[in-house]
Short mmCIF file of C-alpha atoms and ligand atoms in Angstrom, two decimals:
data_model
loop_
_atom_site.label_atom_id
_atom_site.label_comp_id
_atom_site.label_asym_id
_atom_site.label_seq_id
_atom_site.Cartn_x
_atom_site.Cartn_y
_atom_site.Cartn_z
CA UNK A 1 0.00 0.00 0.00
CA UNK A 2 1.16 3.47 -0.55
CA UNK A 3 2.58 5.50 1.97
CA UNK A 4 -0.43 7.85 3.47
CA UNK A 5 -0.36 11.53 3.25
CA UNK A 6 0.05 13.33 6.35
CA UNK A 7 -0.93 17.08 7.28
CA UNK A 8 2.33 19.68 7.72
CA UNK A 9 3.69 19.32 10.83
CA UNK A 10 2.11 22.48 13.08
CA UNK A 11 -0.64 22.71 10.95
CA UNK A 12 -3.80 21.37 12.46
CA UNK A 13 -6.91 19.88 11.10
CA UNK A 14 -10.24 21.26 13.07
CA UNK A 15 -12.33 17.95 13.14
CA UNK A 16 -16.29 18.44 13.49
CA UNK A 17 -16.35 16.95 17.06
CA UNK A 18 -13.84 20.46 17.59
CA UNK A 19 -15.57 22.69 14.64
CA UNK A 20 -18.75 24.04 17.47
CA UNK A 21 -16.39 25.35 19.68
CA UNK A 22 -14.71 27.77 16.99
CA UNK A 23 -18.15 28.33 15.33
CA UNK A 24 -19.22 29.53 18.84
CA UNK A 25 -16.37 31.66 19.80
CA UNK A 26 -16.30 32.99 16.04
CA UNK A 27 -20.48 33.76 16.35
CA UNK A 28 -19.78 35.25 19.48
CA UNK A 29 -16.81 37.50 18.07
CA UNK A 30 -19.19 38.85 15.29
CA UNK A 31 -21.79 39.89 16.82
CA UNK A 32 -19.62 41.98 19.86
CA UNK A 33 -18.04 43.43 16.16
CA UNK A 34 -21.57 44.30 14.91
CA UNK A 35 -22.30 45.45 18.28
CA UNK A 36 -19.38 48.48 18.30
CA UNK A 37 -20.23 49.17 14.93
CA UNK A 38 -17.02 47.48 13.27
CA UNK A 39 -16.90 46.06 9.76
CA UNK A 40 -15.36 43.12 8.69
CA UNK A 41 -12.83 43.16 6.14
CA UNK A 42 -11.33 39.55 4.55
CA UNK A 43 -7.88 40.06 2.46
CA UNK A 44 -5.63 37.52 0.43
CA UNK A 45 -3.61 35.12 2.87
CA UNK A 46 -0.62 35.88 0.41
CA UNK A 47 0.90 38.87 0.24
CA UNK A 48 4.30 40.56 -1.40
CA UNK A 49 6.84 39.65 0.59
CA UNK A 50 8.01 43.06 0.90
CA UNK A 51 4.60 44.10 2.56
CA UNK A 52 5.87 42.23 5.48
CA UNK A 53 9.58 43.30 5.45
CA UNK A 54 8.70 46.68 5.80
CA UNK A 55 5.90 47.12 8.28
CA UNK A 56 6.91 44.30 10.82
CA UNK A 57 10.67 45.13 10.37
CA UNK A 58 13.48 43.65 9.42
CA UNK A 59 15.20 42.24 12.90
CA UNK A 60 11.74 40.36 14.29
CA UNK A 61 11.32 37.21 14.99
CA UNK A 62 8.86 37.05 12.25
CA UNK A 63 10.66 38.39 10.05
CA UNK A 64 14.22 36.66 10.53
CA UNK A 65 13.18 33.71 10.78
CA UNK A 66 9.54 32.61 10.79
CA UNK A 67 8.05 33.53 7.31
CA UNK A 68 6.68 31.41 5.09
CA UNK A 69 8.33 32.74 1.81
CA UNK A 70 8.69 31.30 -1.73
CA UNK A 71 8.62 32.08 -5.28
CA UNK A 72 5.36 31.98 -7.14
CA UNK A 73 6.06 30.68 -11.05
CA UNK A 74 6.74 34.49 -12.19
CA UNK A 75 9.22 34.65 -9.87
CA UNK A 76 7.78 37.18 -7.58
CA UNK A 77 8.45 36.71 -3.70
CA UNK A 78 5.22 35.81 -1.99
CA UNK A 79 4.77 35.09 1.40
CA UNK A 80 1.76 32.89 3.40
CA UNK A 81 0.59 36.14 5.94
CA UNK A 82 2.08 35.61 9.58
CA UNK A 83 -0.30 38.33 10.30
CA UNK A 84 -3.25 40.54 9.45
CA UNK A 85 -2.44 44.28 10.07
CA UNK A 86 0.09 45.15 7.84
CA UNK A 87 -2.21 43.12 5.10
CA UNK A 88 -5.36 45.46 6.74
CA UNK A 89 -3.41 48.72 5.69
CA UNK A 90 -2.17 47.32 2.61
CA UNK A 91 -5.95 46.44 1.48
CA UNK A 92 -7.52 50.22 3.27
CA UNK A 93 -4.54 52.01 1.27
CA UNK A 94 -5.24 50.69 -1.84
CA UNK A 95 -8.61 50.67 -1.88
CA UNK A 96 -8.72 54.40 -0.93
CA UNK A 97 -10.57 53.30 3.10
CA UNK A 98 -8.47 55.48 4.66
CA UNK A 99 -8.95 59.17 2.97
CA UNK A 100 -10.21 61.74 5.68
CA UNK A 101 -12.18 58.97 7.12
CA UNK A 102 -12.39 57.02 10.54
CA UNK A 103 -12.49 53.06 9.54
CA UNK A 104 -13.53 50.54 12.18
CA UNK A 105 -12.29 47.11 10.59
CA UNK A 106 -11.47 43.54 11.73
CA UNK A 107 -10.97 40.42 10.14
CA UNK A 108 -10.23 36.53 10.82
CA UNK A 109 -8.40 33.57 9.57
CA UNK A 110 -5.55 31.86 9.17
CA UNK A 111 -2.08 33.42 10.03
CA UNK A 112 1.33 31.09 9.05
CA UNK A 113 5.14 31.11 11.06
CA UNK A 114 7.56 29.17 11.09
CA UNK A 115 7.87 28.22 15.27
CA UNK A 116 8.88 24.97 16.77
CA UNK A 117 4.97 23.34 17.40
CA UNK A 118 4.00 23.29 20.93
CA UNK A 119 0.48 23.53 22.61
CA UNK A 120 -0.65 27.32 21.94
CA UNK A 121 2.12 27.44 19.56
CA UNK A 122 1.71 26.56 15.80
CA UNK A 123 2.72 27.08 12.23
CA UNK A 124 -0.90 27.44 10.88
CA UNK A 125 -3.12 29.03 13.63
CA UNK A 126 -5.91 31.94 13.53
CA UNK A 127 -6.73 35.15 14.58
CA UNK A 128 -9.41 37.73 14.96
CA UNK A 129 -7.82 41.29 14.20
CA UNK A 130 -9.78 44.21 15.05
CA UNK A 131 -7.90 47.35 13.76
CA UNK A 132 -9.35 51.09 13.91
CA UNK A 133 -8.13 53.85 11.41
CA UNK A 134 -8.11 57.53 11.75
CA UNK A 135 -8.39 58.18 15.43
CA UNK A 136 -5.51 59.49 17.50
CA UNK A 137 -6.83 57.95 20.86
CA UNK A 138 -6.81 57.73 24.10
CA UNK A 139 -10.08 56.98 23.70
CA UNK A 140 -10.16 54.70 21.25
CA UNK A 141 -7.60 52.64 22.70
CA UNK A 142 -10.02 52.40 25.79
CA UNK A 143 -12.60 51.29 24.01
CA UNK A 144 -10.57 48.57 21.67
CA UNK A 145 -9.60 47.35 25.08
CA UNK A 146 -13.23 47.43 26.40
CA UNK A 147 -14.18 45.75 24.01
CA UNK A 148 -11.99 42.82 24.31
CA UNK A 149 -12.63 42.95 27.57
CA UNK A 150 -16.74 42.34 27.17
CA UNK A 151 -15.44 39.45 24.82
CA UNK A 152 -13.85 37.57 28.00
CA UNK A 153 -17.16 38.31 29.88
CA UNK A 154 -19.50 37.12 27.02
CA UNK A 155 -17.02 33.56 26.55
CA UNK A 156 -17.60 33.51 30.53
CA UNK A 157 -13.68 33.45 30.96
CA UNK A 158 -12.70 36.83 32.60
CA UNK A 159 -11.08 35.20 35.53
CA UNK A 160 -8.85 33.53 33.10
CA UNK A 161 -7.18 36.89 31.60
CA UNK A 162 -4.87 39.66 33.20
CA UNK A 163 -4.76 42.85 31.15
CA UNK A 164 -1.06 44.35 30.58
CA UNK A 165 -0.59 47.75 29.17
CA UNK A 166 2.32 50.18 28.64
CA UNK A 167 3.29 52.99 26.48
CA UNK A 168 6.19 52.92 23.90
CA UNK A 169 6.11 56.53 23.41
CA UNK A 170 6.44 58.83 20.07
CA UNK A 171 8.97 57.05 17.88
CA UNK A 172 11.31 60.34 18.55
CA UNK A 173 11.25 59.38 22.34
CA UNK A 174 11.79 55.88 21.80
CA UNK A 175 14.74 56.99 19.66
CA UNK A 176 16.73 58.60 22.42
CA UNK A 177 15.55 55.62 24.85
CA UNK A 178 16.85 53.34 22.61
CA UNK A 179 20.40 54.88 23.45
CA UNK A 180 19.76 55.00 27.29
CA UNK A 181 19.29 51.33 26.95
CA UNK A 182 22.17 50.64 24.53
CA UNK A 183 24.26 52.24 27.26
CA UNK A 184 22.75 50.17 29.99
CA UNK A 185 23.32 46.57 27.63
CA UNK A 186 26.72 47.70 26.51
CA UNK A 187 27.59 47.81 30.92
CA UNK A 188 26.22 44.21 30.92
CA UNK A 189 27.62 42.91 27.73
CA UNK A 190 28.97 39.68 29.44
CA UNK A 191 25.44 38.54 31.21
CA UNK A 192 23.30 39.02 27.46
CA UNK A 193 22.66 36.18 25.57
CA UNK A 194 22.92 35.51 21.83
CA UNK A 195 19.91 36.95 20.73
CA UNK A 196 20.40 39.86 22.70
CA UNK A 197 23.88 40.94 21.79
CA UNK A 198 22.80 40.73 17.89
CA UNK A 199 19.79 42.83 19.05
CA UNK A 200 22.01 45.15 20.54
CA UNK A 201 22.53 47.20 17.76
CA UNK A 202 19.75 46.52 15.42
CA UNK A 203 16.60 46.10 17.85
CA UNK A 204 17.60 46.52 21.64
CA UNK A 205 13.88 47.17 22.55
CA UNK A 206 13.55 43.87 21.47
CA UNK A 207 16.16 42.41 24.43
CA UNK A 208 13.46 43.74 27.01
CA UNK A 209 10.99 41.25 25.33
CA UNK A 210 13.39 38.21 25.68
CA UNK A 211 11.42 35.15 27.08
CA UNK A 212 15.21 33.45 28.34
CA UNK A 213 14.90 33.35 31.92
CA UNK A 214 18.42 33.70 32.44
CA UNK A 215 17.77 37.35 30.85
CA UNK A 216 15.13 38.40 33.51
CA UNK A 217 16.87 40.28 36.11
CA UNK A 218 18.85 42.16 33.77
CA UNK A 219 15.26 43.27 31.94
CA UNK A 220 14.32 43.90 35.10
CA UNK A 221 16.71 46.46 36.19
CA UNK A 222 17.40 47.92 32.61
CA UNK A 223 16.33 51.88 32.41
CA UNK A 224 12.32 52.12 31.92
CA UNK A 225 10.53 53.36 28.66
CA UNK A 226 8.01 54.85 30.85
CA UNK A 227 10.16 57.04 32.08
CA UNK A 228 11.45 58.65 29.04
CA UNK A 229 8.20 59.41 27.40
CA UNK A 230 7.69 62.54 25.26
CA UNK A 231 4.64 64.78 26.95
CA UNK A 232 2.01 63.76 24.72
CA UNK A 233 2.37 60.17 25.16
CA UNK A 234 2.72 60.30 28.84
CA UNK A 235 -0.37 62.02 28.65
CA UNK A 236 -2.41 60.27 26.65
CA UNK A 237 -1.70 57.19 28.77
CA UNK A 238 -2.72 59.12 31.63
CA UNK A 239 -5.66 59.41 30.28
CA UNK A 240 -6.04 55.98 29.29
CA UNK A 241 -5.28 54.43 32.39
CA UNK A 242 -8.47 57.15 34.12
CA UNK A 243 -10.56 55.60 31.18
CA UNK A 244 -9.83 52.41 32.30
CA UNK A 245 -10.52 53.01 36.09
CA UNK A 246 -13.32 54.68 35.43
CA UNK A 247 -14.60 51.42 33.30
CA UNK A 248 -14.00 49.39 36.31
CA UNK A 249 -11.15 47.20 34.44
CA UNK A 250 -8.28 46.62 36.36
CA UNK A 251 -4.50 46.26 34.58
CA UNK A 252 -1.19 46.23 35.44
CA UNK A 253 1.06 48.36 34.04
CA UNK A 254 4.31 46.43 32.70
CA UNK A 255 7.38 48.56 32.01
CA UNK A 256 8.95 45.99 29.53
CA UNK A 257 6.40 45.37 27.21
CA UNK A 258 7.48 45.93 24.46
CA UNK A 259 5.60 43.79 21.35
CA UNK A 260 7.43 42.11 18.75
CA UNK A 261 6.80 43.77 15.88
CA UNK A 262 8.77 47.21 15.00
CA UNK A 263 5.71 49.16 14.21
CA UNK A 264 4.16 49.67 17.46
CA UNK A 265 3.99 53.37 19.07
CA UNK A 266 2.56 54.51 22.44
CA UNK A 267 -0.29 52.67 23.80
CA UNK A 268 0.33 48.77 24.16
CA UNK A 269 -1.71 46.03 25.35
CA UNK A 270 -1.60 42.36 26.27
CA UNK A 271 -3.96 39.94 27.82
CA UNK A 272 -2.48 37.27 29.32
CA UNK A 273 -3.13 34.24 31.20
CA UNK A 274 -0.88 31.96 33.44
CA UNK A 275 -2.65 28.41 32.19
CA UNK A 276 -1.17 28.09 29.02
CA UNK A 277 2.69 28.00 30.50
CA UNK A 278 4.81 30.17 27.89
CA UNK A 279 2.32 30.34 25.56
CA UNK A 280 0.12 32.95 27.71
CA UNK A 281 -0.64 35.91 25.72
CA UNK A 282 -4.00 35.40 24.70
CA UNK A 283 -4.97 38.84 22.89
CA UNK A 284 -2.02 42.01 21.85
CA UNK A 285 -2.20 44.86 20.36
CA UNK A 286 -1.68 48.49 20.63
CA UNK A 287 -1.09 52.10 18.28
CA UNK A 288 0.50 51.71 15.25
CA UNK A 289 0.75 55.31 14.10
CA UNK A 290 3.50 55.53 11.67
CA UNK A 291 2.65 52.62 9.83
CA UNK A 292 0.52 53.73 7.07
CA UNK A 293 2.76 56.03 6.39
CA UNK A 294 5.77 53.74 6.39
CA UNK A 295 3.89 51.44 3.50
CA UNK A 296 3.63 54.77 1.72
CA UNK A 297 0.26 56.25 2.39
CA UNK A 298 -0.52 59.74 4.47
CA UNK A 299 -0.28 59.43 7.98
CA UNK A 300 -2.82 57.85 9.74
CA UNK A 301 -3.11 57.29 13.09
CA UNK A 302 -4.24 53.57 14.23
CA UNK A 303 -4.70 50.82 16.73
CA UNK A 304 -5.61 47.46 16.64
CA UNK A 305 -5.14 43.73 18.37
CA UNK A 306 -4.81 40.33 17.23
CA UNK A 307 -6.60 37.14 19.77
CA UNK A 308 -5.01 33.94 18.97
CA UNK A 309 -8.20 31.33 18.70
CA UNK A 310 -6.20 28.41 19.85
CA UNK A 311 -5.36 29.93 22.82
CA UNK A 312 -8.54 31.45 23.28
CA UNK A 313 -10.39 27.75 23.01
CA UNK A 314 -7.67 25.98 25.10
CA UNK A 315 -8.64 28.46 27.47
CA UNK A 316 -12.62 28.22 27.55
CA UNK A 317 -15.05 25.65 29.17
CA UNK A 318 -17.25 25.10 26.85
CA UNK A 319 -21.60 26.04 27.69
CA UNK A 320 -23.19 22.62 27.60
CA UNK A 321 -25.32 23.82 24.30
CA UNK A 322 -22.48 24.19 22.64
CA UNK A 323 -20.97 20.61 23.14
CA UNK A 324 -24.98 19.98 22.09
CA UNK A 325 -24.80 21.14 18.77
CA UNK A 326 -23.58 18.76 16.25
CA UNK A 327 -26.40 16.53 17.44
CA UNK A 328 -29.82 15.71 16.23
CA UNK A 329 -32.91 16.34 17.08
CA UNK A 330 -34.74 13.34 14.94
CA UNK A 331 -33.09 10.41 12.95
CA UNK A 332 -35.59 9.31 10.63
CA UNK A 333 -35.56 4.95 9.69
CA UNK A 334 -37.02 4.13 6.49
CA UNK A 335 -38.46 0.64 6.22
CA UNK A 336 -39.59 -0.87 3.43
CA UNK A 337 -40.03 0.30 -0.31
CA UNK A 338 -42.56 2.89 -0.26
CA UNK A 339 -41.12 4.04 2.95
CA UNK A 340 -37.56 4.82 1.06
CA UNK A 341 -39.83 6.61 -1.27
CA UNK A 342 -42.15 8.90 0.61
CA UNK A 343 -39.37 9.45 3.21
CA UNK A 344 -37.07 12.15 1.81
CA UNK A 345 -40.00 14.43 0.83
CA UNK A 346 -41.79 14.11 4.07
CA UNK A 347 -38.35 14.75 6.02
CA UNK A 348 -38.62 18.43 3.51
CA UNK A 349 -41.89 19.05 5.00
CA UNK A 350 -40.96 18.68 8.29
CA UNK A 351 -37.66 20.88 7.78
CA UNK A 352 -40.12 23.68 5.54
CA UNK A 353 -42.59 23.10 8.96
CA UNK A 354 -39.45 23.71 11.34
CA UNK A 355 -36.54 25.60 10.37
CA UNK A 356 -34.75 24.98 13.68
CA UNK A 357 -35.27 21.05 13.26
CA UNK A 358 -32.09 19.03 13.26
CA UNK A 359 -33.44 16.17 11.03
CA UNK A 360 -31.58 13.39 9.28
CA UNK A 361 -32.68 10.33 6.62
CA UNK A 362 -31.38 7.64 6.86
CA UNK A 363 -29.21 6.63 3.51
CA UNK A 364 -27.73 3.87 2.16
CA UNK A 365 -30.62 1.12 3.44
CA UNK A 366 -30.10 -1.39 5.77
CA UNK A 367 -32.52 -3.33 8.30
CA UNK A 368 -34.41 -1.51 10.77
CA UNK A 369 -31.84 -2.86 13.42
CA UNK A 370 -29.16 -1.62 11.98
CA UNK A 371 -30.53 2.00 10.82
CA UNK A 372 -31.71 2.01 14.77
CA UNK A 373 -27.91 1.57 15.88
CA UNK A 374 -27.09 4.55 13.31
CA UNK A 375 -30.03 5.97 15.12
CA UNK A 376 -28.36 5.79 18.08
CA UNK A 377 -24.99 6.53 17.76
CA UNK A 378 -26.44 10.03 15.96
CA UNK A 379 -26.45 11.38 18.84
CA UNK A 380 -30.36 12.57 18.03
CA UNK A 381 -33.08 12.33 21.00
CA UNK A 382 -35.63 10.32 19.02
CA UNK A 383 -35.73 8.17 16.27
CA UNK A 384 -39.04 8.19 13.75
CA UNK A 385 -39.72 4.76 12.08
CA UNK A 386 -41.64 4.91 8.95
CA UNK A 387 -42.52 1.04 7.23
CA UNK A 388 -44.56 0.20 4.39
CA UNK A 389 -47.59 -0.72 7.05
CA UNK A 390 -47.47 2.76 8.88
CA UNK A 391 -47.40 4.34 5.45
CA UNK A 392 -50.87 2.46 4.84
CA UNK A 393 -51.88 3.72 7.86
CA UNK A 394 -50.69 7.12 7.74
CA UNK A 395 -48.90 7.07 10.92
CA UNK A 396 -44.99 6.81 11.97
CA UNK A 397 -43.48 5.08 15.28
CA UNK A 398 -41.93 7.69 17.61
CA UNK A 399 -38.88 6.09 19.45
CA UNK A 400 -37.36 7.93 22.61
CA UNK A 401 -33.47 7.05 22.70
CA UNK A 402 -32.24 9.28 25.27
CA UNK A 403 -34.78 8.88 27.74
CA UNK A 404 -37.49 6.05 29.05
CA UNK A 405 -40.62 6.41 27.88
CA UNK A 406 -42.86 3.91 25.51
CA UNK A 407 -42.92 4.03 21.69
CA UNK A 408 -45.55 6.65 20.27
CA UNK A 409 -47.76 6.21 17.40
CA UNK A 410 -48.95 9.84 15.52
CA UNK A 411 -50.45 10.70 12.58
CA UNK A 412 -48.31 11.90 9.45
CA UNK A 413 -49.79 15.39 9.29
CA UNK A 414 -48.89 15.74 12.80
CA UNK A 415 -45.81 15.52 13.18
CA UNK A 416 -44.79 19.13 13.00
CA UNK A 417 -47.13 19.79 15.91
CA UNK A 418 -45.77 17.10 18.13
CA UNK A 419 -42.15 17.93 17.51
CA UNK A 420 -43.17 21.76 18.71
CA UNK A 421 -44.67 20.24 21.69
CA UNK A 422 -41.92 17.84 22.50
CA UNK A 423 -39.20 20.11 22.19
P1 ATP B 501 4.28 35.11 21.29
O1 ATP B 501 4.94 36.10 22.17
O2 ATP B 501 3.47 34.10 22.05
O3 ATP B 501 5.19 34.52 20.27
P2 ATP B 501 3.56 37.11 19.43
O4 ATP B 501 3.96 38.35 20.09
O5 ATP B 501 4.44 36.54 18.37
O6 ATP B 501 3.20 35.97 20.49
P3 ATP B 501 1.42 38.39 17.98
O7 ATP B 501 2.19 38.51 16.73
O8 ATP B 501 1.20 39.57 18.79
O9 ATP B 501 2.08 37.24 18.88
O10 ATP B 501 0.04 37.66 17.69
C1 ATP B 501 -1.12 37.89 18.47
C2 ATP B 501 -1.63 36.63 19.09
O11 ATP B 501 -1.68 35.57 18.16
C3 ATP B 501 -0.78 36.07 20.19
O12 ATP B 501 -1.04 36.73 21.39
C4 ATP B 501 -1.21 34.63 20.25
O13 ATP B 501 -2.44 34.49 20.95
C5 ATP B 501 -1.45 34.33 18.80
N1 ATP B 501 -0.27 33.65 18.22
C6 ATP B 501 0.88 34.19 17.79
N2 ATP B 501 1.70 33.26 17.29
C7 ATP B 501 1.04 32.07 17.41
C8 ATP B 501 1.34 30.72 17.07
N3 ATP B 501 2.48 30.39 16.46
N4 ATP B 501 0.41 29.76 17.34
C9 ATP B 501 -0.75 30.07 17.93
N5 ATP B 501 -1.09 31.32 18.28
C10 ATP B 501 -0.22 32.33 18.02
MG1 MG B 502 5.87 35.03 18.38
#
């Protein structure tokens, strides 16, 4: 026999015993979108390579060494998205969203990097992205944050997430941080590791983000960002942080977080959890102000997060409905020939009769014991048997398989009305 197929390795299949649990969280996503008034937007999952290079930088993790690049048959460089904003402003630019207007966007799907699988951690996974265009904040970054926080209330899993927030400053300020900190790393040379010392130079921001242990005390002492914030940033986090009081949400303000990605300015968020070991952010974001710009449009100020969906299910107990959902209501056994006949277009009537009803026919034949165990292992709470005789008769056998209680006998034309009443 030939050697089977298997999927890519970090890449998972969603069976259907999974698929109600991303359905749910996905339904439950859209409607808190509808309810802020934010529009979905759905882009290509390739892009020009070069979209990437220049709006998540060159010296990022991503971007170093976790891209999914090749070369399409004309030679161009495409790459499989590793994420959605930079392909969000690439598809607002060009399609002329962002002109004197405020844009309210977000998106899902499937985001691609190159990472060593783990649990939370894969090389196909999926992400809402919620970005907003045109609005300088603070208060828009409260209520991107508000909102994400009414998602964790809706999903029932609020005690599961911290929120983190911090301010990177203007990208002036963060310029003459940058060389406070370079001063502070070159001190410690000897005690930073080898990711640091080639971030040294190119990305030292990027050293405060380290997730090597053996790197934490020195993050921990290194000069603060929030500390060397231009006026208008400090402010505007001031403000932010009242919003958020005021809101009742509670945060914790962490000095070294910093976000991967090289676009980032000012306000910065995380929400994280401790139950998913090093794989706890759940939900980031935070301003990206210079970034349309940067891909060559006028200068826009924006925000916007990214929530991981595998981390976000791992995360969730599931409402018993939910876990419900892929099973029936009614499996209908066909007996006999004029049964197989009249079946399918009674089972219509029934689903014209009932829109909600979770019917299904039995296909494919087979003895009334056998279509029974089907029945059964459907999952669905009764089981109709139609025969030949009952068709005579007008009538079909009602049989309960989730509960004790004797077989019924009712009339074909009623069967819409008992289904109402049993249900
Ligand atoms: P991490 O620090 O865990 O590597 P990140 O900073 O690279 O995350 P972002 O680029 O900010 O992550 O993406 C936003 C969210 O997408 C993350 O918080 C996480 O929930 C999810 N995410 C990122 N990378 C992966 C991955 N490889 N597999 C599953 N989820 C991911
Ligand atoms: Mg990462």
């Amino acid at each position: 026999m030939a050697k089977t197929i298997q999927a890519i390795r970090g890449m998972n299949d969603i069976l259907p015993e999974q698929t109600p649990y991303w359905q749910y969280v996905e339904e439950t996503f859209r409607q808190l979108m509808q309810a802020y008034g934010y529009n979905e937007i759905r882009m290509p999952i390739v892009e020009n390579t070069a979209l990437f290079k220049r709006s998540i930088g060159e010296v990022t993790d991503i971007v170093e060494k976790e891209m999914y690049t090749f070369d399409d048959r004309n030679g161009d460089s495409l790459t499989l998205r590793p994420e959605g904003t930079a392909c969000c402003v690439r598809a607002a630019m060009q399609h002329g969203l962002l002109h004197n207007q405020v844009q309210r966007l977000w998106y899902s799907g499937p985001m691609f990097r190159h990472e060593r699988p783990q649990k939370g951690r894969y090389r196909q996974f999926h992400q809402f992205g919620v970005e907003a265009f045109g609005l300088a904040g603070p208060d828009i970054d409260a209520e991107l944050i508000l909102m994400s926080n009414r998602l964790w209330q809706k999903l029932g899993m609020s005690d599961e997430v911290t929120l983190e927030i911090n301010s990177l400053g203007s990208s002036a300020a963060r310029q003459q941080y940058k060389d406070v900190l370079v001063k502070y790393f070159e001190a410690h040379q000897s005690e930073l590791d080898e990711d640091s010392q080639r971030r040294l130079h190119t990305n030292p921001l990027r050293i405060l983000d380290s997730k090597n242990p053996a790197m934490q005390l020195l993050n921990e002492n290194a000069p603060k960002l929030i500390d060397h914030l231009d006026d208008e940033s400090k402010q505007d986090f001031e403000v932010l942080c009242s919003m958020l009081d005021a809101a009742g949400v509670s945060y914790k303000i962490n000095p070294r977080l910093v976000r991967g990605l090289d676009y980032y300015s000012k306000t910065v968020f995380e929400w994280v959890t401790d139950k998913l070991g090093a794989q706890g952010t759940v939900c980031a974001g935070g301003r990206f102000d210079g970034l349309v710009e940067q891909l060559g449009g006028k200068a826009t100020p924006a925000i916007g997060f990214a929530l991981g969906l595998e981390r976000l299910i791992e995360l969730l107990e599931m409402p018993e409905e939910v876990q419900r959902q892929n099973s029936l209501d009614v499996y209908l056994v066909l007996a006999g020939e004029q049964a197989l006949v009249k079946g399918i277009p009674l089972a219509e009537q029934w689903r014209n009769q009932l829109p909600q009803l979770k019917l299904q026919v039995n296909c494919g034949g087979g003895s009334i014991k056998s279509q029974m165990k089907k029945a059964d292992k459907s999952g669905a709470a009764i089981a109709f048997i139609l025969g030949d005789d009952e068709i005579e008769k007008n009538v079909l056998a009602v049989k309960f398989l989730r509960e004790k209680k004797e077989q019924d006998l009712i009339e074909l034309n009623n069967v819409a009305e008992y289904l109402r009443e049993y249900s």
